Amino acid sequence: MNDSFDVIVAGAGPAGAQCARDLATRQYDVVVLETESEDVFPRQSNKSTGGTFPPMLATFGIPDEAVMHFTDTVVVESPNEHFTLKQAGAVLDFGAFKTYLVEDGQQKGATYRFDARVSKPIMESSEIVGVQYNGSKKVYGDIIVDATGPSAPLAKALGVSDLKRTQQAIGIEYELEGVDLDTAGYANLTNAMMLRLGHDYAPGGYSWIFHTGGDTAKVGLCYIQNESYQRYAETRRTVDGYLQQWLDTDPRFSTADRIEGRQHRGSAHIQAPGSLSTDNFMAIGDTVPTIDPLWGEGIQKGMRSGRAAAIAADQCLIPSEPTTTAEDLSLYNELWHTEVAPGHDSRLWMAELLYLASNDRYDSLIRDLNHFDAATLRKMNNGNKLAIAKLLRFDDLSLLVQFVKHQFST
Ligand SMILES: Cc1cc2nc3c(=O)[nH]c(=O)nc-3n(C[C@H](O)[C@H](O)[C@H](O)COP(=O)(O)OP(=O)(O)OC[C@H]3O[C@@H](n4cnc5c(N)ncnc54)[C@H](O)[C@@H]3O)c2cc1C
């Protein structure tokens, strides 16, 4: 007899593990295949800073034990300015968080197979009917979900995702102790998540300091190899080299030390989504990619996409004669565009425009942000074009020309 399930999920990240939790709660027979070993999980995939917000914790029932530190503010910094927004947040212990999602899913009835590296789809009559893992092992399912993040072996093979190397953002982070969170001349970062725009430390991207309690913080940076990277980056400096340069030159780290074994690195693609689903198949999380293009919020977005996939699977599997064609699964596409990542396209162009701007323009942007009320700022963050227009200045014309040229060349 074939080894078979209602749903196969490849990858136990936030997206896949949440999809499995929801399907197990609805009593479906679901198996999650995860490439890492159970005894070290998550090791390589423990890649994220884990900055998130209360709606994620409440929506998905995440316990305080998975949170390293609760925060009160979000700070946006440029080379010479800063802007502080009162906004509750949480910095997760990403490893503990992933472990919680897995254990909770198992308690709800999901089957987990660790040490199970998915390599390719099993096809019958041009449709995926199962997956091959660890070389020759096979498992079959009515619906298959690729949640393997950027590796995406199934979504790529089926042509559902076309993750472009040129759109890949790479990130590195250290956890530090001895950080001076309230240095004169800088924003007070006590109980804050801070994002910094500046091509000196993160050419073509941004860097961050997330307070994790006491004098400890997660400190990292990421960038995409875009035009600003080509313009501002030192050719020989690696992403690790950029982080070291920041640690060596910013007075907030003059007495800081790295906490042993607490280093995280990874990548995600900042681009438009692919086709999201096809017959018997859905792609979720960073496989799509679902991550917010502007600020890199991928955890909540990924989990919401996992939930949307579970809802679509439920709708297909409930009838006495279930059908799982692309048309049946198109509910997932609809939910993705309306609930999971609304305005993804406008946030993509906002991100592209933002990372093309100069350090001086970042300073003037932060000065302007300090003059807007909370309602206007919320509209800007939600992609409202009229609100964003208030941020534009006459000398942005050359930036817009550069942006349009870039759009036509890609
Ligand atoms: C340095 C860094 C910092 C970040 N900081 C934040 C942040 O502060 N806040 C935020 O919201 N987001 C952040 N993100 C983004 C966020 O971590 C991701 O968007 C999120 O983890 C995506 O979840 P996912 O489940 O789609 O994929 P992943 O987290 O990539 O999980 C994929 C899972 O699949 C497994 N896998 C991979 N290949 C295979 C295979 N072939 N077979 C079986 N299993 C496989 C992996 O081991 C992993 O467990 C950060 C990302 C990075 C790299």
Tab-separated table of C-alpha atoms and ligand atoms in Angstrom:
chain	number	residue	atom	x	y	z
A	1	MET	CA	0.000	0.000	0.000
A	2	ASN	CA	1.166	3.547	-0.733
A	3	ASP	CA	2.274	5.765	2.130
A	4	SER	CA	-0.450	8.425	1.773
A	5	PHE	CA	-2.021	11.408	3.543
A	6	ASP	CA	-4.738	13.993	2.929
A	7	VAL	CA	-2.089	16.725	2.846
A	8	ILE	CA	1.710	16.677	2.623
A	9	VAL	CA	3.539	19.804	3.835
A	10	ALA	CA	7.213	20.168	2.881
A	11	GLY	CA	9.092	22.285	5.478
A	12	ALA	CA	8.456	23.006	9.176
A	13	GLY	CA	8.973	26.784	9.151
A	14	PRO	CA	6.335	29.192	10.477
A	15	ALA	CA	4.265	28.811	7.263
A	16	GLY	CA	4.333	25.003	6.996
A	17	ALA	CA	4.026	24.300	10.726
A	18	GLN	CA	1.045	26.680	11.006
A	19	CYS	CA	-0.649	25.120	7.963
A	20	ALA	CA	-0.202	21.673	9.576
A	21	ARG	CA	-1.545	22.936	12.947
A	22	ASP	CA	-4.711	24.226	11.273
A	23	LEU	CA	-5.230	21.063	9.205
A	24	ALA	CA	-4.639	18.800	12.218
A	25	THR	CA	-7.138	20.869	14.235
A	26	ARG	CA	-9.675	20.058	11.484
A	27	GLN	CA	-8.665	16.383	11.901
A	28	TYR	CA	-7.045	15.926	8.510
A	29	ASP	CA	-4.319	13.379	8.074
A	30	VAL	CA	-1.319	15.673	7.521
A	31	VAL	CA	2.395	14.890	7.351
A	32	VAL	CA	5.200	17.467	7.551
A	33	LEU	CA	8.559	16.555	5.988
A	34	GLU	CA	11.433	18.551	7.493
A	35	THR	CA	15.016	18.282	6.286
A	36	GLU	CA	16.683	18.946	9.668
A	37	SER	CA	17.172	16.302	12.369
A	38	GLU	CA	14.746	16.382	15.291
A	39	ASP	CA	17.494	16.513	17.936
A	40	VAL	CA	19.066	19.729	16.573
A	41	PHE	CA	15.921	21.339	15.091
A	42	PRO	CA	15.984	24.208	14.300
A	43	ARG	CA	19.678	24.729	13.575
A	44	GLN	CA	20.344	26.082	10.081
A	45	SER	CA	16.704	27.183	9.825
A	46	ASN	CA	16.976	29.159	13.095
A	47	LYS	CA	17.614	32.142	10.876
A	48	SER	CA	15.241	34.882	11.915
A	49	THR	CA	15.385	37.901	14.239
A	50	GLY	CA	11.806	37.090	15.169
A	51	GLY	CA	10.457	40.627	15.414
A	52	THR	CA	6.667	40.484	15.398
A	53	PHE	CA	3.522	42.200	16.670
A	54	PRO	CA	0.586	41.360	18.991
A	55	PRO	CA	-1.865	40.416	16.172
A	56	MET	CA	0.398	37.485	15.256
A	57	LEU	CA	0.637	36.255	18.868
A	58	ALA	CA	-3.104	36.528	19.476
A	59	THR	CA	-4.237	35.180	16.093
A	60	PHE	CA	-2.096	32.052	16.303
A	61	GLY	CA	-2.121	31.500	20.084
A	62	ILE	CA	1.622	31.872	20.651
A	63	PRO	CA	2.592	31.580	24.350
A	64	ASP	CA	4.892	34.060	26.130
A	65	GLU	CA	7.514	31.286	26.478
A	66	ALA	CA	8.370	31.754	22.779
A	67	VAL	CA	8.978	35.491	23.289
A	68	MET	CA	12.433	36.741	24.357
A	69	HIS	CA	11.331	40.306	24.979
A	70	PHE	CA	8.246	42.503	24.627
A	71	THR	CA	8.870	45.952	23.145
A	72	ASP	CA	7.049	49.305	23.343
A	73	THR	CA	8.335	51.255	20.342
A	74	VAL	CA	9.487	50.957	16.751
A	75	VAL	CA	12.334	53.309	15.837
A	76	VAL	CA	13.358	54.177	12.282
A	77	GLU	CA	16.858	55.616	12.066
A	78	SER	CA	18.890	57.248	9.274
A	79	PRO	CA	22.559	58.258	9.461
A	80	ASN	CA	21.748	61.494	11.361
A	81	GLU	CA	18.069	61.358	12.384
A	82	HIS	CA	15.569	59.100	14.073
A	83	PHE	CA	11.833	58.713	14.419
A	84	THR	CA	10.081	56.864	17.276
A	85	LEU	CA	6.615	55.323	16.993
A	86	LYS	CA	4.725	53.971	20.015
A	87	GLN	CA	3.888	50.441	18.900
A	88	ALA	CA	3.804	47.256	21.003
A	89	GLY	CA	5.890	44.392	19.635
A	90	ALA	CA	7.613	41.142	20.549
A	91	VAL	CA	11.036	39.712	19.745
A	92	LEU	CA	10.673	35.939	19.486
A	93	ASP	CA	13.217	33.323	20.414
A	94	PHE	CA	12.845	31.993	16.870
A	95	GLY	CA	14.146	28.513	17.775
A	96	ALA	CA	11.755	28.133	20.739
A	97	PHE	CA	8.928	29.495	18.580
A	98	LYS	CA	9.511	26.947	15.787
A	99	THR	CA	9.740	24.135	18.348
A	100	TYR	CA	6.446	25.260	19.912
A	101	LEU	CA	4.660	25.225	16.520
A	102	VAL	CA	5.906	21.693	15.824
A	103	GLU	CA	5.018	20.292	19.259
A	104	ASP	CA	1.598	21.918	19.260
A	105	GLY	CA	0.929	20.561	15.760
A	106	GLN	CA	1.964	17.074	16.890
A	107	GLN	CA	-0.383	17.315	19.881
A	108	LYS	CA	-3.191	18.253	17.506
A	109	GLY	CA	-2.452	15.114	15.452
A	110	ALA	CA	-0.008	16.176	12.708
A	111	THR	CA	2.682	13.613	11.772
A	112	TYR	CA	6.226	14.967	11.590
A	113	ARG	CA	9.082	13.265	9.733
A	114	PHE	CA	12.455	14.855	10.442
A	115	ASP	CA	15.625	14.077	8.471
A	116	ALA	CA	13.326	14.108	5.426
A	117	ARG	CA	14.754	16.202	2.593
A	118	VAL	CA	12.173	16.728	-0.141
A	119	SER	CA	13.746	16.656	-3.604
A	120	LYS	CA	11.044	16.553	-6.277
A	121	PRO	CA	7.381	16.041	-7.098
A	122	ILE	CA	5.926	12.670	-8.123
A	123	MET	CA	3.869	13.343	-11.255
A	124	GLU	CA	0.966	11.420	-12.796
A	125	SER	CA	-0.836	12.732	-15.911
A	126	SER	CA	1.041	16.057	-15.530
A	127	GLU	CA	-0.254	16.543	-11.957
A	128	ILE	CA	1.629	16.306	-8.693
A	129	VAL	CA	0.388	13.342	-6.621
A	130	GLY	CA	3.185	13.012	-4.080
A	131	VAL	CA	6.783	13.869	-3.252
A	132	GLN	CA	10.101	12.104	-3.326
A	133	TYR	CA	12.385	12.607	-0.332
A	134	ASN	CA	15.776	11.349	0.876
A	135	GLY	CA	16.588	10.022	-2.581
A	136	SER	CA	14.066	7.314	-3.352
A	137	LYS	CA	11.471	7.542	-0.533
A	138	LYS	CA	7.951	8.380	-1.686
A	139	VAL	CA	4.845	9.719	0.011
A	140	TYR	CA	1.507	10.482	-1.635
A	141	GLY	CA	-1.161	13.088	-0.846
A	142	ASP	CA	-4.384	14.600	-2.192
A	143	ILE	CA	-2.889	18.061	-1.699
A	144	ILE	CA	0.798	18.981	-1.489
A	145	VAL	CA	2.092	22.214	0.039
A	146	ASP	CA	5.604	23.586	-0.533
A	147	ALA	CA	6.696	25.512	2.581
A	148	THR	CA	10.444	24.992	2.277
A	149	GLY	CA	11.266	28.708	2.131
A	150	PRO	CA	13.645	29.882	-0.614
A	151	SER	CA	14.747	26.350	-1.581
A	152	ALA	CA	11.265	25.643	-3.052
A	153	PRO	CA	12.070	22.298	-4.797
A	154	LEU	CA	8.421	21.544	-5.628
A	155	ALA	CA	7.218	25.047	-6.516
A	156	LYS	CA	10.208	25.535	-8.842
A	157	ALA	CA	9.712	22.165	-10.555
A	158	LEU	CA	6.011	22.917	-11.121
A	159	GLY	CA	6.724	26.454	-12.379
A	160	VAL	CA	4.656	27.988	-9.541
A	161	SER	CA	7.588	30.035	-8.170
A	162	ASP	CA	10.386	31.656	-10.134
A	163	LEU	CA	12.663	32.899	-7.365
A	164	LYS	CA	15.189	35.247	-8.940
A	165	ARG	CA	18.767	35.365	-7.681
A	166	THR	CA	18.905	39.097	-8.417
A	167	GLN	CA	15.966	39.634	-6.017
A	168	GLN	CA	17.476	37.644	-3.143
A	169	ALA	CA	18.073	39.590	0.067
A	170	ILE	CA	20.749	38.110	2.319
A	171	GLY	CA	20.873	38.741	6.062
A	172	ILE	CA	23.194	38.144	9.021
A	173	GLU	CA	22.664	38.805	12.706
A	174	TYR	CA	24.528	38.400	16.004
A	175	GLU	CA	23.079	38.438	19.491
A	176	LEU	CA	25.156	40.783	21.661
A	177	GLU	CA	25.514	41.601	25.355
A	178	GLY	CA	26.919	44.833	26.801
A	179	VAL	CA	25.060	47.014	24.268
A	180	ASP	CA	24.564	50.675	25.293
A	181	LEU	CA	20.891	51.127	24.392
A	182	ASP	CA	20.675	54.780	25.429
A	183	THR	CA	23.754	56.428	23.945
A	184	ALA	CA	23.822	60.247	23.760
A	185	GLY	CA	22.978	61.487	20.262
A	186	TYR	CA	20.944	58.380	19.373
A	187	ALA	CA	17.336	57.288	20.024
A	188	ASN	CA	16.689	55.450	23.271
A	189	LEU	CA	16.463	51.808	22.146
A	190	THR	CA	15.390	50.374	25.505
A	191	ASN	CA	12.363	48.150	24.772
A	192	ALA	CA	12.541	49.092	21.076
A	193	MET	CA	12.835	47.433	17.677
A	194	MET	CA	14.991	49.740	15.570
A	195	LEU	CA	15.411	49.644	11.778
A	196	ARG	CA	18.184	51.754	10.232
A	197	LEU	CA	18.271	53.042	6.654
A	198	GLY	CA	21.808	53.863	5.499
A	199	HIS	CA	24.096	52.662	2.721
A	200	ASP	CA	27.159	53.033	4.975
A	201	TYR	CA	26.283	49.899	6.975
A	202	ALA	CA	23.770	48.151	4.696
A	203	PRO	CA	24.182	49.273	1.049
A	204	GLY	CA	20.857	48.758	-0.738
A	205	GLY	CA	19.153	47.442	2.403
A	206	TYR	CA	18.772	48.145	6.111
A	207	SER	CA	20.186	47.184	9.470
A	208	TRP	CA	18.578	46.688	12.880
A	209	ILE	CA	18.947	46.604	16.659
A	210	PHE	CA	16.165	44.717	18.500
A	211	HIS	CA	16.333	44.952	22.299
A	212	THR	CA	16.100	41.515	23.925
A	213	GLY	CA	16.206	42.565	27.606
A	214	GLY	CA	18.884	43.972	29.969
A	215	ASP	CA	21.905	45.052	27.935
A	216	THR	CA	21.331	42.426	25.203
A	217	ALA	CA	20.136	42.931	21.642
A	218	LYS	CA	19.878	41.252	18.254
A	219	VAL	CA	21.968	43.260	15.792
A	220	GLY	CA	22.002	42.552	12.085
A	221	LEU	CA	21.654	43.743	8.526
A	222	CYS	CA	20.395	42.632	5.155
A	223	TYR	CA	20.590	43.855	1.594
A	224	ILE	CA	19.690	42.958	-1.931
A	225	GLN	CA	22.250	43.376	-4.711
A	226	ASN	CA	20.312	46.268	-6.303
A	227	GLU	CA	21.537	49.489	-7.929
A	228	SER	CA	22.271	51.114	-4.573
A	229	TYR	CA	24.345	48.095	-3.593
A	230	GLN	CA	26.317	48.434	-6.865
A	231	ARG	CA	26.825	52.145	-6.159
A	232	TYR	CA	27.699	52.138	-2.461
A	233	ALA	CA	29.135	48.713	-1.623
A	234	GLU	CA	32.844	48.001	-1.233
A	235	THR	CA	33.487	45.191	-3.727
A	236	ARG	CA	35.478	43.035	-1.312
A	237	ARG	CA	33.272	43.450	1.752
A	238	THR	CA	30.945	40.533	2.546
A	239	VAL	CA	27.669	40.766	4.468
A	240	ASP	CA	29.575	39.548	7.565
A	241	GLY	CA	32.200	42.241	6.879
A	242	TYR	CA	29.502	44.930	6.811
A	243	LEU	CA	28.110	43.790	10.155
A	244	GLN	CA	31.619	43.756	11.657
A	245	GLN	CA	32.235	47.278	10.306
A	246	TRP	CA	29.069	48.502	12.039
A	247	LEU	CA	30.048	46.829	15.317
A	248	ASP	CA	33.544	48.350	15.100
A	249	THR	CA	32.422	51.930	14.432
A	250	ASP	CA	29.087	52.539	16.222
A	251	PRO	CA	29.607	53.731	19.849
A	252	ARG	CA	26.569	51.726	20.988
A	253	PHE	CA	28.662	48.578	20.572
A	254	SER	CA	31.945	49.827	22.093
A	255	THR	CA	31.514	47.590	25.171
A	256	ALA	CA	29.463	44.859	23.485
A	257	ASP	CA	30.430	41.196	23.055
A	258	ARG	CA	28.923	38.469	20.923
A	259	ILE	CA	26.934	35.807	22.770
A	260	GLU	CA	28.437	32.457	21.821
A	261	GLY	CA	26.416	30.298	19.456
A	262	ARG	CA	23.797	32.993	18.888
A	263	GLN	CA	24.257	33.877	15.225
A	264	HIS	CA	21.522	33.763	12.593
A	265	ARG	CA	21.717	34.037	8.810
A	266	GLY	CA	19.485	33.408	5.846
A	267	SER	CA	17.849	34.848	2.759
A	268	ALA	CA	14.472	35.713	1.280
A	269	HIS	CA	13.349	36.927	-2.125
A	270	ILE	CA	11.822	40.377	-2.476
A	271	GLN	CA	9.754	40.059	-5.626
A	272	ALA	CA	6.247	39.584	-7.003
A	273	PRO	CA	4.608	36.243	-6.223
A	274	GLY	CA	4.406	33.435	-8.760
A	275	SER	CA	1.146	31.673	-9.618
A	276	LEU	CA	0.733	30.471	-5.964
A	277	SER	CA	-1.067	27.201	-6.775
A	278	THR	CA	-1.840	24.616	-9.447
A	279	ASP	CA	-3.639	21.234	-9.544
A	280	ASN	CA	-3.264	19.519	-6.114
A	281	PHE	CA	-0.609	22.046	-5.061
A	282	MET	CA	-0.056	25.292	-3.141
A	283	ALA	CA	3.115	27.279	-2.325
A	284	ILE	CA	3.190	29.246	0.947
A	285	GLY	CA	5.526	31.494	2.986
A	286	ASP	CA	8.926	32.469	1.586
A	287	THR	CA	8.485	29.893	-1.207
A	288	VAL	CA	5.946	32.236	-2.867
A	289	PRO	CA	7.526	34.653	-1.619
A	290	THR	CA	5.039	36.168	0.872
A	291	ILE	CA	7.448	38.269	3.000
A	292	ASP	CA	6.594	41.978	3.222
A	293	PRO	CA	8.868	43.698	0.671
A	294	LEU	CA	9.228	46.893	2.682
A	295	TRP	CA	10.268	45.818	6.194
A	296	GLY	CA	10.873	42.075	5.833
A	297	GLU	CA	8.027	40.942	8.079
A	298	GLY	CA	7.854	37.312	6.988
A	299	ILE	CA	6.703	35.385	10.054
A	300	GLN	CA	3.170	36.716	10.371
A	301	LYS	CA	2.742	36.851	6.572
A	302	GLY	CA	3.985	33.274	6.204
A	303	MET	CA	1.666	31.982	8.933
A	304	ARG	CA	-1.300	33.772	7.400
A	305	SER	CA	-0.486	32.147	4.048
A	306	GLY	CA	-0.310	28.754	5.826
A	307	ARG	CA	-3.747	29.382	7.298
A	308	ALA	CA	-5.142	30.463	3.896
A	309	ALA	CA	-3.812	27.231	2.354
A	310	ALA	CA	-5.430	25.192	5.145
A	311	ILE	CA	-8.779	26.946	4.536
A	312	ALA	CA	-8.569	26.218	0.793
A	313	ALA	CA	-7.616	22.568	1.436
A	314	ASP	CA	-10.521	22.200	3.877
A	315	GLN	CA	-12.962	23.552	1.305
A	316	CYS	CA	-11.704	21.054	-1.308
A	317	LEU	CA	-11.647	18.025	0.994
A	318	ILE	CA	-15.025	18.457	2.748
A	319	PRO	CA	-17.299	17.297	-0.138
A	320	SER	CA	-18.126	13.565	-0.297
A	321	GLU	CA	-16.213	13.459	-3.595
A	322	PRO	CA	-13.306	15.859	-3.052
A	323	THR	CA	-11.698	17.614	-6.019
A	324	THR	CA	-8.398	19.457	-5.807
A	325	THR	CA	-7.945	21.049	-9.231
A	326	ALA	CA	-6.282	24.431	-9.709
A	327	GLU	CA	-9.743	25.932	-9.939
A	328	ASP	CA	-10.810	24.358	-6.628
A	329	LEU	CA	-7.650	25.653	-4.949
A	330	SER	CA	-8.004	29.153	-6.405
A	331	LEU	CA	-9.619	30.187	-3.098
A	332	TYR	CA	-6.037	30.186	-1.763
A	333	ASN	CA	-4.965	32.708	-4.439
A	334	GLU	CA	-7.951	34.895	-3.617
A	335	LEU	CA	-7.185	34.831	0.139
A	336	TRP	CA	-3.494	35.486	-0.493
A	337	HIS	CA	-4.230	38.661	-2.470
A	338	THR	CA	-7.042	39.964	-0.228
A	339	GLU	CA	-6.127	38.831	3.308
A	340	VAL	CA	-2.501	37.693	3.461
A	341	ALA	CA	-0.610	40.256	1.395
A	342	PRO	CA	-3.004	42.975	0.175
A	343	GLY	CA	-1.184	45.750	-1.687
A	344	HIS	CA	1.900	43.558	-2.150
A	345	ASP	CA	2.626	45.173	-5.521
A	346	SER	CA	2.526	48.736	-4.155
A	347	ARG	CA	4.700	47.740	-1.177
A	348	LEU	CA	7.150	46.225	-3.657
A	349	TRP	CA	7.574	49.460	-5.578
A	350	MET	CA	7.718	51.459	-2.318
A	351	ALA	CA	10.589	49.206	-1.207
A	352	GLU	CA	12.403	49.534	-4.533
A	353	LEU	CA	12.064	53.311	-4.427
A	354	LEU	CA	13.105	53.527	-0.773
A	355	TYR	CA	16.293	51.532	-1.197
A	356	LEU	CA	17.327	53.645	-4.219
A	357	ALA	CA	17.320	56.864	-2.123
A	358	SER	CA	20.548	58.429	-0.802
A	359	ASN	CA	21.636	58.769	2.839
A	360	ASP	CA	20.791	62.518	2.727
A	361	ARG	CA	17.313	61.676	1.463
A	362	TYR	CA	16.909	59.171	4.319
A	363	ASP	CA	17.710	61.980	6.788
A	364	SER	CA	15.120	64.308	5.220
A	365	LEU	CA	12.554	61.481	5.093
A	366	ILE	CA	12.929	60.862	8.843
A	367	ARG	CA	12.675	64.610	9.551
A	368	ASP	CA	9.410	64.657	7.555
A	369	LEU	CA	8.032	61.564	9.336
A	370	ASN	CA	8.392	63.372	12.651
A	371	HIS	CA	5.816	65.938	11.456
A	372	PHE	CA	2.961	63.577	10.501
A	373	ASP	CA	0.148	62.374	12.764
A	374	ALA	CA	-0.413	58.679	13.554
A	375	ALA	CA	-3.353	58.297	11.111
A	376	THR	CA	-1.319	59.616	8.139
A	377	LEU	CA	1.617	57.393	9.087
A	378	ARG	CA	-0.674	54.355	9.198
A	379	LYS	CA	-2.030	55.220	5.744
A	380	MET	CA	1.531	55.575	4.395
A	381	ASN	CA	2.518	52.193	5.794
A	382	ASN	CA	-0.601	50.653	4.224
A	383	GLY	CA	0.464	51.938	0.792
A	384	ASN	CA	-2.062	54.790	0.469
A	385	LYS	CA	-0.743	56.685	-2.565
A	386	LEU	CA	-2.079	60.102	-1.477
A	387	ALA	CA	-0.462	59.777	1.944
A	388	ILE	CA	2.823	58.625	0.370
A	389	ALA	CA	2.716	61.560	-2.043
A	390	LYS	CA	3.047	63.851	0.997
A	391	LEU	CA	6.524	62.436	1.520
A	392	LEU	CA	7.726	63.296	-1.992
A	393	ARG	CA	9.946	66.331	-2.582
A	394	PHE	CA	10.817	68.194	-5.782
A	395	ASP	CA	14.337	66.752	-5.899
A	396	ASP	CA	12.847	63.206	-5.822
A	397	LEU	CA	12.267	63.617	-9.563
A	398	SER	CA	15.702	62.227	-10.405
A	399	LEU	CA	15.044	59.321	-8.033
A	400	LEU	CA	11.742	58.584	-9.768
A	401	VAL	CA	13.443	58.700	-13.198
A	402	GLN	CA	16.050	56.250	-11.924
A	403	PHE	CA	13.256	54.034	-10.548
A	404	VAL	CA	11.333	54.041	-13.858
A	405	LYS	CA	14.514	53.191	-15.800
A	406	HIS	CA	15.120	50.326	-13.378
A	407	GLN	CA	11.558	49.033	-13.883
A	408	PHE	CA	12.041	48.919	-17.665
A	409	SER	CA	15.433	47.241	-17.452
A	410	THR	CA	14.197	44.292	-15.311
B	1	LIG	C1	18.346	37.264	9.051
B	1	LIG	C2	16.831	37.271	8.967
B	1	LIG	C3	16.089	38.032	9.857
B	1	LIG	C4	14.691	38.054	9.789
B	1	LIG	N1	13.984	38.797	10.696
B	1	LIG	C5	12.622	38.773	10.671
B	1	LIG	C6	11.886	39.470	11.649
B	1	LIG	O1	12.439	40.120	12.547
B	1	LIG	N2	10.523	39.417	11.599
B	1	LIG	C7	9.855	38.700	10.622
B	1	LIG	O2	8.611	38.688	10.634
B	1	LIG	N3	10.544	38.039	9.674
B	1	LIG	C8	11.901	38.039	9.686
B	1	LIG	N4	12.610	37.339	8.744
B	1	LIG	C9	11.858	36.606	7.703
B	1	LIG	C10	11.237	35.322	8.270
B	1	LIG	O3	12.171	34.637	9.067
B	1	LIG	C11	10.794	34.431	7.116
B	1	LIG	O4	9.965	35.177	6.251
B	1	LIG	C12	10.034	33.211	7.645
B	1	LIG	O5	10.887	32.399	8.434
B	1	LIG	C13	9.489	32.409	6.456
B	1	LIG	O6	8.872	31.251	6.945
B	1	LIG	P1	8.675	29.993	5.988
B	1	LIG	O7	7.999	28.958	6.834
B	1	LIG	O8	8.067	30.392	4.717
B	1	LIG	O9	10.151	29.484	5.586
B	1	LIG	P2	11.407	29.088	6.455
B	1	LIG	O10	11.422	29.801	7.756
B	1	LIG	O11	12.571	29.240	5.536
B	1	LIG	O12	11.201	27.550	6.784
B	1	LIG	C14	11.408	26.562	5.796
B	1	LIG	C15	11.575	25.206	6.501
B	1	LIG	O13	11.720	24.210	5.476
B	1	LIG	C16	12.838	23.389	5.738
B	1	LIG	N5	13.341	22.931	4.437
B	1	LIG	C17	14.081	23.634	3.537
B	1	LIG	N6	14.314	22.866	2.450
B	1	LIG	C18	13.708	21.686	2.662
B	1	LIG	C19	13.567	20.490	1.884
B	1	LIG	N7	14.114	20.369	0.665
B	1	LIG	N8	12.856	19.448	2.406
B	1	LIG	C20	12.280	19.544	3.646
B	1	LIG	N9	12.389	20.657	4.423
B	1	LIG	C21	13.081	21.712	3.916
B	1	LIG	C22	13.797	24.289	6.502
B	1	LIG	O14	14.711	23.535	7.284
B	1	LIG	C23	12.829	25.109	7.359
B	1	LIG	O15	12.525	24.481	8.589
B	1	LIG	C24	14.014	37.292	8.789
B	1	LIG	C25	14.747	36.518	7.890
B	1	LIG	C26	16.147	36.496	7.972
B	1	LIG	C27	16.924	35.641	7.011
